[in-house]
Tab-separated table of C-alpha atoms and ligand atoms in Angstrom:
chain	number	residue	atom	x	y	z
A	275	UNK	CA	17.555	-16.554	8.420
A	276	UNK	CA	19.150	-12.996	7.234
A	277	UNK	CA	16.610	-10.736	8.731
A	278	UNK	CA	18.145	-7.527	7.236
A	279	UNK	CA	14.886	-7.315	4.791
A	280	UNK	CA	12.068	-7.675	7.387
A	281	UNK	CA	13.766	-5.598	9.931
A	282	UNK	CA	13.817	-3.088	7.161
A	283	UNK	CA	9.925	-3.737	6.946
A	284	UNK	CA	9.447	-2.883	10.618
A	285	UNK	CA	11.553	0.147	10.086
A	286	UNK	CA	14.252	-1.757	12.265
A	287	UNK	CA	17.433	-1.622	9.892
A	288	UNK	CA	20.263	-0.665	12.540
A	289	UNK	CA	23.212	-1.792	10.065
A	290	UNK	CA	24.441	0.495	7.671
A	291	UNK	CA	23.659	-1.196	4.389
A	292	UNK	CA	19.727	-1.324	2.807
A	293	UNK	CA	18.928	-5.190	2.321
A	294	UNK	CA	18.507	-5.319	-1.869
A	295	UNK	CA	16.602	-7.625	-3.818
A	296	UNK	CA	14.901	-6.511	-7.558
A	297	UNK	CA	11.637	-7.383	-9.137
A	298	UNK	CA	12.424	-9.539	-12.157
A	299	UNK	CA	14.985	-11.148	-10.146
A	300	UNK	CA	14.426	-14.559	-11.592
A	301	UNK	CA	14.120	-13.843	-15.089
A	302	UNK	CA	15.482	-13.733	-18.535
A	303	UNK	CA	18.794	-11.968	-17.645
A	304	UNK	CA	20.183	-15.052	-15.723
A	305	UNK	CA	21.759	-18.046	-17.737
A	306	UNK	CA	20.357	-20.497	-15.986
A	307	UNK	CA	16.916	-19.099	-15.936
A	308	UNK	CA	17.383	-19.435	-19.858
A	309	UNK	CA	18.464	-23.012	-19.762
A	310	UNK	CA	15.434	-23.812	-17.979
A	311	UNK	CA	13.254	-21.734	-20.338
A	312	UNK	CA	14.502	-23.398	-22.993
A	313	UNK	CA	12.866	-26.929	-22.140
A	314	UNK	CA	10.046	-25.771	-20.385
A	315	UNK	CA	7.257	-22.719	-21.406
A	316	UNK	CA	6.560	-20.093	-18.965
A	317	UNK	CA	3.559	-21.242	-17.827
A	318	UNK	CA	4.630	-24.627	-17.242
A	319	UNK	CA	7.485	-23.049	-14.994
A	320	UNK	CA	4.832	-21.329	-12.665
A	321	UNK	CA	2.135	-24.088	-12.610
A	322	UNK	CA	4.828	-26.925	-11.894
A	323	UNK	CA	5.482	-26.409	-8.399
A	324	UNK	CA	8.950	-28.404	-8.319
A	325	UNK	CA	10.086	-25.893	-11.515
A	326	UNK	CA	8.264	-23.123	-9.520
A	327	UNK	CA	10.822	-23.409	-6.491
A	328	UNK	CA	13.569	-24.464	-8.801
A	329	UNK	CA	13.426	-21.330	-10.684
A	330	UNK	CA	12.762	-18.854	-7.387
A	331	UNK	CA	16.211	-20.069	-6.802
A	332	UNK	CA	17.768	-19.160	-9.847
A	333	UNK	CA	19.122	-15.583	-8.840
A	334	UNK	CA	20.963	-17.213	-5.742
A	335	UNK	CA	23.668	-18.723	-7.820
A	336	UNK	CA	24.816	-15.855	-9.103
A	337	UNK	CA	24.310	-13.098	-6.027
A	338	UNK	CA	23.363	-13.013	-2.328
A	339	UNK	CA	20.399	-10.940	-2.336
A	340	UNK	CA	18.338	-10.213	0.727
A	341	UNK	CA	14.792	-11.607	-0.605
A	342	UNK	CA	13.611	-14.382	-2.865
A	343	UNK	CA	9.793	-13.600	-4.683
A	344	UNK	CA	7.981	-16.587	-5.390
A	345	UNK	CA	8.171	-17.548	-9.195
A	346	UNK	CA	4.831	-16.924	-10.954
A	347	UNK	CA	3.107	-14.300	-12.546
A	348	UNK	CA	0.339	-11.853	-11.621
A	349	UNK	CA	-2.095	-13.248	-14.247
A	350	UNK	CA	-2.507	-16.908	-13.301
A	351	UNK	CA	-5.777	-15.491	-12.230
A	352	UNK	CA	-7.041	-15.846	-16.100
A	353	UNK	CA	-5.873	-19.390	-16.135
A	354	UNK	CA	-7.822	-20.052	-12.909
A	355	UNK	CA	-10.776	-17.892	-14.637
A	356	UNK	CA	-10.594	-20.179	-17.882
A	357	UNK	CA	-9.943	-17.364	-20.167
A	358	UNK	CA	-7.446	-19.107	-22.172
A	359	UNK	CA	-4.287	-17.442	-20.724
A	360	UNK	CA	-0.726	-18.063	-22.865
A	361	UNK	CA	2.575	-16.045	-23.011
A	362	UNK	CA	3.340	-15.507	-27.034
A	363	UNK	CA	7.127	-15.035	-27.628
A	364	UNK	CA	7.187	-11.795	-28.582
A	365	UNK	CA	3.964	-10.191	-27.643
A	366	UNK	CA	4.049	-10.899	-24.219
A	367	UNK	CA	0.487	-12.380	-22.608
A	368	UNK	CA	-2.550	-13.392	-24.602
A	369	UNK	CA	-5.793	-13.917	-22.944
A	370	UNK	CA	-7.931	-15.530	-25.743
A	371	UNK	CA	-11.127	-15.186	-23.936
A	372	UNK	CA	-11.138	-11.878	-22.490
A	373	UNK	CA	-13.702	-10.213	-19.980
A	374	UNK	CA	-16.248	-8.523	-22.342
A	375	UNK	CA	-19.839	-8.367	-20.984
A	376	UNK	CA	-21.670	-7.921	-17.483
A	377	UNK	CA	-23.033	-11.928	-18.157
A	378	UNK	CA	-18.806	-12.639	-18.448
A	379	UNK	CA	-18.515	-11.563	-14.895
A	380	UNK	CA	-21.473	-13.628	-13.573
A	381	UNK	CA	-20.381	-16.711	-15.297
A	382	UNK	CA	-16.982	-16.648	-13.912
A	383	UNK	CA	-15.733	-19.909	-11.786
A	384	UNK	CA	-16.863	-19.898	-7.998
A	385	UNK	CA	-13.988	-18.608	-6.060
A	386	UNK	CA	-13.220	-22.523	-4.855
A	387	UNK	CA	-13.096	-23.798	-7.783
A	388	UNK	CA	-10.224	-20.345	-9.080
A	389	UNK	CA	-8.145	-21.314	-5.863
A	390	UNK	CA	-8.141	-24.901	-6.613
A	391	UNK	CA	-6.449	-24.106	-10.197
A	392	UNK	CA	-3.640	-22.075	-8.452
A	393	UNK	CA	-2.905	-24.693	-5.612
A	394	UNK	CA	0.434	-25.893	-7.351
A	395	UNK	CA	1.694	-22.259	-6.178
A	396	UNK	CA	1.071	-22.762	-2.309
A	397	UNK	CA	3.017	-26.133	-2.928
A	398	UNK	CA	5.738	-24.279	-4.234
A	399	UNK	CA	5.949	-22.163	-1.254
A	400	UNK	CA	6.143	-24.957	0.951
A	401	UNK	CA	9.007	-26.634	-1.529
A	402	UNK	CA	11.206	-23.308	-1.398
A	403	UNK	CA	10.953	-22.278	1.964
A	404	UNK	CA	13.139	-24.425	3.678
A	405	UNK	CA	15.356	-24.081	0.694
A	406	UNK	CA	16.058	-20.292	1.592
A	407	UNK	CA	18.343	-18.712	4.201
A	408	UNK	CA	16.385	-15.355	3.337
A	409	UNK	CA	12.980	-14.014	3.873
A	410	UNK	CA	10.310	-15.492	0.917
A	411	UNK	CA	7.591	-13.030	-0.478
A	412	UNK	CA	4.307	-13.932	-1.904
A	413	UNK	CA	2.508	-11.348	-4.215
A	414	UNK	CA	-0.366	-10.776	-6.542
A	415	UNK	CA	-1.725	-8.328	-8.626
A	416	UNK	CA	-4.288	-5.881	-7.631
A	417	UNK	CA	-7.517	-5.513	-8.374
A	418	UNK	CA	-7.457	-2.688	-11.059
A	419	UNK	CA	-4.383	-4.105	-12.728
A	420	UNK	CA	-5.777	-7.640	-13.318
A	421	UNK	CA	-9.472	-6.257	-14.975
A	422	UNK	CA	-7.293	-4.145	-17.155
A	423	UNK	CA	-5.869	-7.852	-18.594
A	424	UNK	CA	-8.635	-9.738	-18.053
A	425	UNK	CA	-10.409	-7.232	-20.297
A	426	UNK	CA	-8.168	-5.976	-22.888
A	427	UNK	CA	-6.584	-9.551	-23.049
A	428	UNK	CA	-3.325	-8.350	-23.392
A	429	UNK	CA	-0.610	-5.446	-22.424
A	430	UNK	CA	-1.898	-2.316	-23.644
A	431	UNK	CA	-0.584	0.801	-23.692
A	432	UNK	CA	-3.768	2.982	-23.057
A	433	UNK	CA	-6.156	1.072	-20.914
A	434	UNK	CA	-8.735	2.075	-23.773
A	435	UNK	CA	-11.570	-0.721	-23.279
A	436	UNK	CA	-10.685	-1.126	-19.749
A	437	UNK	CA	-11.248	2.918	-19.152
A	438	UNK	CA	-14.282	2.708	-21.295
A	439	UNK	CA	-16.113	0.421	-19.655
A	440	UNK	CA	-15.351	1.969	-16.195
A	441	UNK	CA	-16.684	5.411	-16.983
A	442	UNK	CA	-20.005	3.604	-19.485
A	443	UNK	CA	-21.078	1.068	-17.066
A	444	UNK	CA	-19.184	1.721	-13.692
A	445	UNK	CA	-21.432	-0.402	-11.689
A	446	UNK	CA	-20.682	-3.764	-13.438
A	447	UNK	CA	-16.578	-2.406	-13.728
A	448	UNK	CA	-16.757	-2.166	-9.785
A	449	UNK	CA	-18.731	-5.714	-9.677
A	450	UNK	CA	-15.326	-7.564	-11.641
A	451	UNK	CA	-13.240	-5.594	-9.170
A	452	UNK	CA	-14.873	-7.303	-5.911
A	453	UNK	CA	-14.699	-10.555	-7.745
A	454	UNK	CA	-10.851	-10.118	-8.445
A	455	UNK	CA	-10.311	-8.871	-4.962
A	456	UNK	CA	-12.173	-11.570	-3.377
A	457	UNK	CA	-9.299	-13.885	-5.443
A	458	UNK	CA	-6.771	-11.987	-4.503
A	459	UNK	CA	-7.640	-12.193	-0.722
A	460	UNK	CA	-7.932	-15.991	-1.014
A	461	UNK	CA	-5.160	-16.219	-2.710
A	462	UNK	CA	-2.540	-14.125	-0.577
A	463	UNK	CA	-4.102	-16.290	2.427
A	464	UNK	CA	-3.284	-19.414	0.647
A	465	UNK	CA	0.565	-17.762	0.159
A	466	UNK	CA	0.772	-17.010	3.625
A	467	UNK	CA	-0.842	-20.284	5.147
A	468	UNK	CA	1.906	-22.340	2.906
A	469	UNK	CA	4.678	-20.045	4.547
A	470	UNK	CA	5.663	-17.140	3.013
A	471	UNK	CA	7.159	-14.316	5.008
A	472	UNK	CA	5.782	-10.956	3.159
A	473	UNK	CA	3.876	-10.077	0.680
A	474	UNK	CA	4.023	-7.993	-2.410
A	475	UNK	CA	0.953	-6.022	-3.856
A	476	UNK	CA	1.453	-5.215	-8.015
A	477	UNK	CA	-0.983	-2.161	-9.117
A	478	UNK	CA	1.500	-1.623	-12.221
A	479	UNK	CA	-1.049	0.279	-14.601
A	480	UNK	CA	-2.744	2.654	-11.612
A	481	UNK	CA	-0.761	5.459	-13.781
A	482	UNK	CA	-3.276	5.488	-16.344
A	483	UNK	CA	-5.986	6.840	-13.847
A	484	UNK	CA	-6.589	10.596	-12.202
A	485	UNK	CA	-6.635	11.253	-8.717
A	486	UNK	CA	-10.030	10.146	-7.857
A	487	UNK	CA	-10.594	7.349	-10.457
A	488	UNK	CA	-7.606	6.230	-8.088
A	489	UNK	CA	-9.228	6.457	-5.396
A	490	UNK	CA	-12.555	4.805	-6.374
A	491	UNK	CA	-10.701	2.235	-8.585
A	492	UNK	CA	-7.571	1.081	-7.170
A	493	UNK	CA	-6.828	2.127	-3.505
A	494	UNK	CA	-10.495	1.307	-2.444
A	495	UNK	CA	-9.862	-2.242	-3.336
A	496	UNK	CA	-6.110	-1.992	-2.307
A	497	UNK	CA	-8.155	-1.240	1.213
A	498	UNK	CA	-10.294	-4.043	0.606
A	499	UNK	CA	-7.521	-6.323	0.087
A	500	UNK	CA	-5.268	-4.815	3.238
A	501	UNK	CA	-7.946	-4.695	5.389
A	502	UNK	CA	-8.501	-8.746	5.017
A	503	UNK	CA	-5.125	-9.822	5.334
A	504	UNK	CA	-4.435	-7.727	8.704
A	505	UNK	CA	-5.175	-10.495	11.202
A	506	UNK	CA	-2.217	-12.503	9.533
A	507	UNK	CA	0.226	-9.573	10.718
A	508	UNK	CA	1.847	-10.414	7.488
A	509	UNK	CA	4.159	-6.854	6.014
A	510	UNK	CA	2.578	-5.716	2.955
A	511	UNK	CA	4.596	-3.966	0.488
A	512	UNK	CA	2.638	-1.922	-2.463
A	513	UNK	CA	3.806	-1.153	-6.028
A	514	UNK	CA	2.283	1.102	-9.025
A	515	UNK	CA	3.668	2.654	-11.829
A	516	UNK	CA	2.543	5.829	-10.520
A	517	UNK	CA	3.683	5.211	-6.722
A	518	UNK	CA	5.235	8.390	-6.897
A	519	UNK	CA	2.625	10.822	-8.002
A	520	UNK	CA	0.025	8.768	-5.408
A	521	UNK	CA	2.476	7.849	-2.620
A	522	UNK	CA	-0.024	9.652	0.065
A	523	UNK	CA	-2.973	8.112	-0.914
A	524	UNK	CA	-0.963	4.648	-0.722
A	525	UNK	CA	0.376	5.643	2.531
A	526	UNK	CA	-2.955	5.173	3.971
A	527	UNK	CA	-3.368	1.965	3.261
A	528	UNK	CA	-0.267	1.518	6.283
A	529	UNK	CA	1.415	-0.725	4.057
A	530	UNK	CA	4.968	-1.758	5.506
A	531	UNK	CA	6.110	-0.301	2.444
A	532	UNK	CA	5.721	1.671	-1.096
A	533	UNK	CA	7.761	0.357	-4.076
A	534	UNK	CA	8.586	3.697	-6.057
A	535	UNK	CA	8.657	3.931	-9.206
A	536	UNK	CA	11.902	5.727	-10.215
A	537	UNK	CA	10.514	8.773	-11.116
A	538	UNK	CA	10.236	9.439	-7.174
A	539	UNK	CA	12.688	11.887	-5.323
A	540	UNK	CA	13.744	9.535	-2.710
A	541	UNK	CA	14.723	12.114	-0.152
A	542	UNK	CA	11.341	14.297	-0.762
A	543	UNK	CA	9.441	10.909	-0.236
A	544	UNK	CA	11.005	10.414	2.883
A	545	UNK	CA	10.226	14.214	4.124
A	546	UNK	CA	6.176	13.271	2.887
A	547	UNK	CA	6.240	9.887	4.456
A	548	UNK	CA	8.208	9.689	7.520
A	549	UNK	CA	6.172	6.753	8.800
A	550	UNK	CA	6.555	4.401	6.170
A	551	UNK	CA	8.852	1.750	4.703
A	552	UNK	CA	10.227	2.706	0.875
A	553	UNK	CA	11.790	0.465	-1.360
A	554	UNK	CA	13.283	1.730	-4.550
A	555	UNK	CA	13.964	2.953	-7.077
A	556	UNK	CA	16.508	2.636	-9.503
A	557	UNK	CA	15.871	3.241	-13.229
A	558	UNK	CA	16.403	-0.388	-14.574
A	559	UNK	CA	18.022	1.047	-17.793
A	560	UNK	CA	20.872	2.164	-15.175
A	561	UNK	CA	21.819	-1.727	-15.051
A	562	UNK	CA	23.149	-0.769	-18.692
A	563	UNK	CA	25.663	1.650	-17.942
A	564	UNK	CA	29.074	1.430	-17.770
A	565	UNK	CA	30.751	0.368	-14.340
A	566	UNK	CA	31.876	3.690	-13.034
A	567	UNK	CA	29.182	5.261	-13.882
A	568	UNK	CA	26.316	2.855	-12.621
A	569	UNK	CA	28.650	2.551	-9.947
A	570	UNK	CA	27.692	6.497	-9.089
A	571	UNK	CA	24.151	6.167	-9.125
A	572	UNK	CA	23.986	3.336	-7.073
A	573	UNK	CA	26.586	5.290	-4.788
A	574	UNK	CA	24.073	8.388	-5.243
A	575	UNK	CA	20.754	6.487	-4.133
A	576	UNK	CA	22.691	4.809	-1.169
A	577	UNK	CA	23.854	8.096	-0.103
A	578	UNK	CA	20.621	9.952	0.152
A	579	UNK	CA	19.127	7.008	2.010
A	580	UNK	CA	22.176	6.324	3.937
A	581	UNK	CA	20.922	5.385	7.440
A	582	UNK	CA	17.213	5.064	7.034
A	583	UNK	CA	16.076	2.210	8.975
A	584	UNK	CA	13.195	1.586	6.321
A	585	UNK	CA	14.841	1.797	3.306
A	586	UNK	CA	14.826	-1.393	0.963
A	587	UNK	CA	17.201	-1.184	-2.495
A	588	UNK	CA	15.157	-2.108	-5.133
A	589	UNK	CA	14.456	-0.841	-8.980
A	590	UNK	CA	11.804	1.347	-10.247
A	591	UNK	CA	10.505	-1.623	-12.397
A	592	UNK	CA	11.299	-4.984	-13.360
A	593	UNK	CA	15.259	-6.331	-14.254
A	594	UNK	CA	15.048	-6.152	-18.124
A	595	UNK	CA	15.553	-9.250	-19.974
A	596	UNK	CA	18.598	-8.013	-22.096
A	597	UNK	CA	20.584	-6.506	-18.420
A	598	UNK	CA	24.354	-7.550	-18.605
A	599	UNK	CA	24.337	-10.183	-15.467
A	600	UNK	CA	27.729	-8.297	-14.256
A	601	UNK	CA	25.802	-4.991	-13.492
A	602	UNK	CA	23.491	-7.056	-11.477
A	603	UNK	CA	26.426	-8.459	-10.296
A	604	UNK	CA	28.236	-5.023	-9.550
A	605	UNK	CA	25.181	-3.750	-7.926
A	606	UNK	CA	24.254	-5.916	-5.002
A	607	UNK	CA	28.277	-5.940	-4.510
A	608	UNK	CA	27.973	-2.287	-3.890
A	609	UNK	CA	24.416	-2.151	-1.991
A	610	UNK	CA	26.119	-5.021	0.657
A	611	UNK	CA	29.625	-3.342	0.900
A	612	UNK	CA	27.958	0.296	1.449
B	732	CP3	O1	11.149	-12.418	-10.212
B	732	CP3	C1	9.988	-12.005	-10.100
B	732	CP3	O2	10.059	-10.914	-9.761
B	732	CP3	C2	9.295	-12.783	-9.516
B	732	CP3	C3	7.911	-12.892	-10.791
B	732	CP3	C4	7.706	-12.373	-11.506
B	732	CP3	C5	6.949	-12.024	-12.995
B	732	CP3	N1	6.303	-11.621	-12.848
B	732	CP3	C6	8.181	-13.131	-13.945
B	732	CP3	C7	7.618	-13.166	-15.146
B	732	CP3	C8	6.426	-11.268	-11.069
B	732	CP3	C9	6.280	-10.800	-9.548
B	732	CP3	C10	5.587	-10.871	-11.858
B	732	CP3	C11	4.574	-9.737	-11.847
B	732	CP3	C12	4.249	-9.285	-13.319
B	732	CP3	N2	3.528	-10.149	-13.871
B	732	CP3	C13	3.542	-7.886	-12.932
B	732	CP3	C14	3.295	-7.125	-12.358
B	732	CP3	C15	4.799	-6.213	-12.043
B	732	CP3	C16	5.101	-5.513	-13.409
B	732	CP3	O3	6.260	-6.013	-14.240
B	732	CP3	O4	4.580	-4.496	-13.780
B	732	CP3	C17	2.670	-7.847	-14.620
B	732	CP3	C18	2.190	-6.663	-15.086
B	732	CP3	C19	2.930	-9.407	-15.130
B	732	CP3	C20	2.197	-9.300	-16.889
B	732	CP3	C21	3.226	-10.111	-17.153
B	732	CP3	N3	4.121	-11.478	-17.206
B	732	CP3	C22	3.580	-9.675	-18.728
B	732	CP3	C23	3.763	-7.997	-19.038
B	732	CP3	C24	4.892	-10.323	-19.100
B	732	CP3	C25	5.838	-10.283	-20.492
B	732	CP3	C26	6.542	-9.207	-20.641
B	732	CP3	C27	8.390	-9.578	-20.448
B	732	CP3	O5	8.831	-9.379	-19.619
B	732	CP3	O6	7.865	-10.931	-20.970
B	732	CP3	C28	4.779	-11.312	-18.311
B	732	CP3	C29	5.919	-12.534	-18.705
B	732	CP3	C30	6.685	-12.649	-17.365
B	732	CP3	N4	6.450	-12.952	-15.671
B	732	CP3	C31	8.279	-13.110	-17.686
B	732	CP3	C32	8.499	-13.581	-16.495
B	732	CP3	C33	10.187	-13.839	-15.984
B	732	CP3	C34	9.036	-13.195	-18.752
B	732	CP3	C35	8.817	-14.730	-19.654
B	732	CP3	C36	9.696	-15.580	-19.851
B	732	CP3	O7	10.536	-16.528	-19.635
B	732	CP3	O8	9.108	-15.472	-21.422
């Protein structure tokens, strides 16, 4: 197995080039993914083990990335909790029955029932693992971000409902976060048992929180999850939009790496956090630049992180659906050729 990615997560990459993988590397910018999506809806791809395994491999038809990420979605919890999850073609995820009251929280299915509903994910891991020559990442959403979807019922620009609940009834909001954290811990333990080599936690919407709120509603639950996984000895990467702002707090979790949003100045981050793995952080829109400009921007990031034994090349957020395939190809070649 190509070990570059896991070596970087241990801070031990001795080769000149960093490992590279991309958030949303399996997605609509890939012709073979679009072909599968023409035949199956998104949730069927996520929830049919054979299909999820197949989609996980789609980017490897085009480029030799250094890690695979299991094809799935952080919102499967909404399906496991029977809240009517579906993905509308134009508007993204919809949760038909958002969580709205304290009694909604009390009536959620048991952990056992909810974990039973995501068993296809564990099966997909066992199917894809033997077909990979690189490490496999498992993942989950973090409690605050998942709570925001479960409450808003869709992607929201400001999380108004979520933040109103959080501030007006913090006790029941914490109760919801606890229940989500318990699900995430069970879900990740199942993924580890099925064979993933590393984990990434997505707390995408942390950027909406002020520092004290971040500590109370994001960091505390990330800490709970990290503590529960510690004995499994699997490296954990944490990602937020806002990781550039909350990098020092995230480092207290002692993650194997922090995935930096595109706002972070990487050399400054390295000075601030000499002991933590760093992943990121090319702005996904740079992949729309013409060849020479793209090469310059990738080169600039490679140059400032040159020789860093704990650096993983990635974007600051996921690959956008309209991204030209040739740009991703060029990026991977530039990183590997460094
Ligand atoms: O390749 C990979 O990165 C692995 C698979 C993966 C997906 N979603 C596939 C997906 C992962 C790790 C995610 C995480 C995820 N999902 C996050 C956290 C990361 C982030 O992007 O901030 C969030 C917030 C979601 C929720 C979600 N899923 C949204 C908001 C959307 C709609 C937006 C969009 O891009 O369409 C999805 C759908 C989704 N998840 C797609 C993919 C490939 C597109 C669905 C399609 O094929 O139509």
